[in-house]
Each structure stands twice: as C-alpha cells, then as structure tokens.
Amino acid sequence: MTEEVNIIDKVTQQEYKYGFTTDIEMDTAPKGLSEDIVRFISAKKKEPEWMLEWRLKAYRHWLKLEEPHWQNFSYPKLNYQDIIFYAAPKEKIKLDSLDQVDPELLKTFEKLGISLTEQKRLTGVAVDAVFDSVSIATTFKEQLKEKGVIFCAISEAVHEHPELIKKYLGSVVPYTDNYFAALNAAVFSDGSFVYIPKGVRCPMELSTYFRINAENTGQFERTLIVADDASYVSYLEGCTAPMRDENQLHAAVVELVAHEKSEIKYSTVQNWYPGDKEGKGGIYNFVTKRGSCEGAYSKISWTQVETGSAITWKYPSCILKGDHSVGEFFSVAVTNNYQVADTGTKMIHIGKNSKSRVVSKGISAGHAHNSYRGLVKVNKNAENSRNHTQCDSMLIGNRSGAHTFPYIEINNKSSQVEHEASTSKIGEDQIFYCNQRGIGTEEAIGLIVNGFCKEVLNQLPMEFAVEAQKLLAVSLEGSVG
Amino acid sequence: MLSIKNLKAEIEGKNILNGINLEVKAGEVHAIMGPNGAGKSTLSSVLAGRTEYQVTDGSVSYFGKNLLEMSPEDRAREGVFLAFQYPVEIPGVSTVNFLRTAVNEKRKYLGLEPMEATDFLKMMREKMELVEMDKSLTSRSLNEGFSGGEKKRNEVFQMAMLEPKLTILDETDSGLDIDALRLVSNGVNKLRNKDNAFIVITHYQRLLDYIVPDFVHVLYKGRIVKSGDKELAKELEVKGYDWIKQEVEAAQ
Ligand SMILES: Nc1ncnc2c1ncn2[C@@H]1O[C@H](COP(=O)(O)OP(=O)(O)O)[C@@H](O)[C@H]1O
Ligand SMILES: [Mg+2]
C-alpha cells in the first residue's frame, strides 16, 4: 500500500553500536592456510603432539572437500589464502591473573558492557572473554572449582584436562562432518570448555563473549560443554565485531554432550556486524552447533536470538540417543537491509520416547531473506517419539522474503510429528493502531516484533532477556520510517 | 475544541469526503449517522491521521492548532482518541504492556517522567472498575481471540486509561448484544465531563438511547446533509435513510 512503500523508502542506516576497533599490538600468523599455518597455531598454543595430529588430519581432510554452495543464498567463493587464521594481542597474558590483562582489552570489554574486573562483574554470571584468537580472562573460576565445575578456555583445557578433551572433542561434530567443521578443527584458536560433574547443578550462568577485532582475520572458536549424569548448566554466548567493508568469516563449532538425566541450556545472542544498509561488509557466520543427548532422560535446549551477521548459516541440532531424551530449539532470526539468514535445526530421534520441540520466529525487513530449514528424522527404533514444530515468519515491507524448508523423515509408525507454519506481515493497521494510542512507529515495530517473539524470548535467562528485547528493536531501526 | 471546515478527502483518486463542516465544543456529544459507505469511517480516519487518505481541501483546527499537520501519534498525545470500528489484534503484546507504553509515550511528549509501576497498576484497577472491564482480558494478548464485544469494551477501557479530550467512537455499537451495549455506554457516560467531547458514529439510533447526544448529523455521500437534535435520530429510526437520499437527489 502507498503508506508502506513510503515508509520503506525512508530506510535509514541503523546504528551498529559495537562497530569500534581496539588499537592494540597483535601477534598474527602470516596470511593464508597451509600445514605450516596449522603447525604455527598449534605451536603458539604449545599444544601436545596428539592435538597437532588431530588438527593435521582435519586439515588434510578439508583439502579434499568442496566449499558448499547449496544454500538458499549465494556468497562469493572465499579465498582462504587471503585470510589470517591467527591473531592474538601481543601482551603475554597469564590467564589466572586479571591484573596482567592489557587495560586496553579490559576497556574494550567494558565498552561492550562486559566487565571483567572484580567489582563490576555481573552477579550470578561467570564470563569467559575471547578476543580474536585467544581467551583473555575467565571470571569466577575459583568459585566454580569448589563445586567441581570446570569453566576455562579450551586451549587451557587441552593442557589441564587432556583426558576429557581427548574423549569428547570431535565426538559430536567430527572433523569429517562438513567443510567448515573440518576447517575449524584444523585452525580453531580458542573458545570455552565446560564440564559439570555428576549431580552438580552449576551455581551460576556461564557465558562466553566473543569479540572479533583484527582485520582480515577469521574467527574459529570451538566450544565444548559436557554435562555428566544428573547435572545442569545454563550457558550463554554473545558476540560483536567492528564495522568493516570486507566480509569476515566466522566458522565456529559447538559441541554439547548431555549424559543421563542431565540438562544443558544453551543460549545465543548473536550480534556480529551485519554490514551496512547497501549490504557491504559484515560477518559470514557459518557455524556448526550440535548436541548429543547421550543418556536416558537427558535434555538439550537451544535458544538463539540472531540479529547480526551479513549471512547467518547454522542449524543447532540435537541427536536424541537416550530413551526419553528431549531436544528443544527456540529461535528468533531478524534480518534487515541485505542480511541473509538460513537457519533452523535438526532433531534426530534415536532413543525411544524421545521428544523434540521447535519454535522458530523469522523476521525480515528491507531486502533481507530469512529461511527456516529444519530436519526431523525418526529412526526405526525410536518408538513413540514426538516432534512439534512451529515456524512463524513476519515480513516488514514488501521487498523482504521468508522461506520455509521442512524435511521430515519418519521410519517408525508409533511416532508423531507435527509441523505448523505461518507467515504474516506487520500490518499497516497494527502500526496505525499503535500510532493512534500515541506510540511512534519505531516503538510500535519494537512492540509488535517483541510480541511475535515472546515465546522464544521467554526462554532466555532473565539477565539477558531485556537486552535481547532492546536488541531486536535496534536491529529493525530504520526498517520503517 | 474542534473546527472542521470544508474538509475534502480522497483515496486512490476516489472522492470520499466532499466538504464536511463541523464544530465541536468541550462538553458536547455529536452523533454522526448515515448509511453504509457514506464516509463515516473515512472521516474518523482522516481526523486520526491515517495517511492513506489524501486531504484535498479544507482545514481542521484542534484547540487552535492545525490538526492535519500533526503526526498520528502526536494527535493521540494531544488527546485525540479513536475507538476503532475494527480493533486490530497484536499477538504476544498484553493490553497492560501496550497501555503502559502508550501512557508513558504520552507522558514523555508532555515532558513528564514515566509512571511508577505501582501507580500504573493502581490506575489500571480504578479504570477497569469504572468501565467494568474484565481483569483477565488485560493480561491476554491485545484483542487476540477477543469476542466482538470484548474488543469494543477494550477500546472503551483504553479510552478511560488515556483520558482523551476528543473521543471518536466509530460504530462502537455494531455487533454488540444489549448487555455489552449497556456496558460500553455506561463506560462512556461515566467519562463524559465538561472538558471533553465525543463524536459518536453509529448506523443505528439504538446506541443514542444510552449515550444521549446534543447534536445529530446525517452524513451522506461525504457531506453532512442534515443536522438536528436527538429527535432527528428517532425520525431516522422510523423512516430509514431513503427519504434523506431522495431529498439530496432532488436538491441536486
Ligand atoms: N481503503 C479504501 N480504498 C478504497 N475505497 C475505500 C477505502 N476505504 C473506504 N473506501 C470507500 O469509501 C467509501 C466510504 O467508506 P467508509 O468511510 O468506510 O464508510 P462508512 O464508514 O460510512 O460505512 C466507501 O465507498 C468505501 O468503499
Ligand atoms: Mg464505517
């Protein structure tokens, strides 16, 4: 309608609040990828031989693979010889002492709203801060240790807990899984490691904050969370990057292992730089996230709020091996301007009476495209398993697109799979109704979008839910006039 | 308070309002009646600021200000309230949350601090009682799954919360059973005072038994073709609109 075209024509540049860069001396690998670079990264981290071997196997496998281009979007063939695979602040940091962290880095995280200094820490949340290729600091480590909880940089875990790393690294996402998983296994630099011992309920939220800073680098973090029998953990990741005209690759791998009767709640608030309003720059967010419900009655719950990145491409998934295990996926993906999201989940039912639930909310404004792609697979022996998928899309303006690709594979007659989908448009009527009550258009969109996503936002830990709500409104700023 | 002079408006090149003149003073209730398609909702939309309608001529002054130059949200903040003929649904947004936003946006515009949560809830309770609004409705998503009557009552409740100076009720009576009609009318009557004014748009005179108007106007083909007092409404009830239509055709 005339009004709507008008509004959309007035699209203005949204402010990306986190677009600043930190000026700090860096220790970087030479550009490009080779066996030498893999060895370089491994040497930087003083890794044991077995770790290097694993990386090299992954690298050699990667060389045999083709870059995937089957998605519902296109991206230029990446030149891997033009990317820097390792960049770390030069100052040598002793990980157990915050006093030795470069003040410039502390300031950076401060500016991002993440305080690492003792006095101002978020209460009830332990944070691991990752800057480009290295973990800078992990808070509340001692308090967690008392309960037997391990929360540290994965590079540290390789040294301190080799038996756990050897056992679990690559156990859910092997390096043979896909192109970017192989790449990550070869060059991953840092990320978080979490282990919750038997019967322990982790006393606080755990959180990792990822910051890309250096130019022309890729970020390849790796996160591994293991919940032993009857334990519980809630974990949240956040991320931002400076505004740059070049696209930057972020290819992470996240593996979750939930043993009998344990529960892992994994939440993401993804706010990588989305590119400018013409679609220039921004992060390619190509991520493999998968959880395995190993034991009976185990549960893995993914919640994601995806507002950033030029392209978001990921399917956080659950392999429901344990009988009565539960997998959940709650997702909000917002795309504005020329952003693209192709996201969803895979729920693989193997155990009997396993259950999964999917709630996906896609919001698309400007010229953006938002796809939900989901697989529900029920194996022959997964008797009485159930899935319910609800997939809603909301369009703002008439140049954006929403697409749904549900794949369903059922090999068991006693199982039940339901799929519901809807597409709606933020109506001019809804906006006018709000206007007529004194609520301006930007506020109105925020209100309507937050209402649309409520079911998912309700899943986020309290400390972050409010932030996420604001983020949604900001991401859509300028989507209407 | 409101002075409409020779107001003309069109949509998609089609003339809908063809020169409306209307004066509304504080404390008054004006009824606007007319057959379907006469332009009643168009008039309310133009007054509320819907930009799909192009004003081609005339002026509207509201407390001395040019209403047509104001954004829809500013009109609302200045005290113009439209009770919609078809209230929209906003899934996931509770009436409480919606109204808190609305009330605070208005306060911000007036240079006031946001209302304390406890004060706001107190005000909600008072107004709910005043218009006999069901408490359970306010925590549900705005208008979602509400019956026709509940939606209209919710409009009156919002009016009570926002304390407008000029209220336009667009066929608030349509689709209501007699009990709901009485509830809605009672609400409006309780909110009437010497400082505010109402434009009551209705197709039937039934509503006017409850909300007694000071003036009755008949709108036909985008013009006010007849004005009178509440007796005019009674006459229309008996004779229908055909005689008016004939009078207009004959005069042309
Ligand atoms: N959005 C629109 N597009 C085209 N014509 C419209 C639109 N809205 C109203 N009209 C036309 O304007 C005339 C008046 O409509 P309306 O104001 O709704 O009348 P009433 O409320 O008196 O029944 C009708 O002929 C209707 O078809
Ligand atoms: Mg009407």
Short mmCIF file of C-alpha atoms in Angstrom, two decimals, chain A residues 41 45 47 55 85-87 130 132-135 154-155 184 187-191 218-222:
data_model
loop_
_atom_site.label_atom_id
_atom_site.label_comp_id
_atom_site.label_asym_id
_atom_site.label_seq_id
_atom_site.Cartn_x
_atom_site.Cartn_y
_atom_site.Cartn_z
CA ILE A 41 48.79 -22.19 15.57
CA LYS A 45 49.35 -22.75 21.98
CA GLU A 47 49.94 -27.99 22.22
CA ARG A 55 44.46 -30.74 13.54
CA PHE A 85 43.96 -17.61 10.73
CA TYR A 86 45.53 -16.50 13.98
CA ALA A 87 45.61 -13.12 15.67
CA VAL A 130 37.53 -14.23 23.88
CA ASP A 132 40.11 -12.64 18.24
CA SER A 133 42.00 -15.92 18.64
CA VAL A 134 42.51 -16.06 22.39
CA SER A 135 40.66 -16.20 25.66
CA ILE A 154 39.56 -24.63 25.53
CA SER A 155 43.27 -24.02 24.87
CA ASN A 184 37.54 -25.23 12.25
CA VAL A 187 42.68 -23.98 12.80
CA PHE A 188 40.44 -23.41 15.84
CA SER A 189 42.07 -20.96 18.14
CA ASP A 190 40.05 -20.63 21.30
CA GLY A 191 36.64 -20.90 22.86
CA GLY A 218 38.71 -15.27 10.58
CA GLN A 219 37.43 -16.37 13.91
CA PHE A 220 37.31 -20.10 14.51
CA GLU A 221 36.28 -20.77 18.04
CA ARG A 222 35.34 -24.07 19.46
#
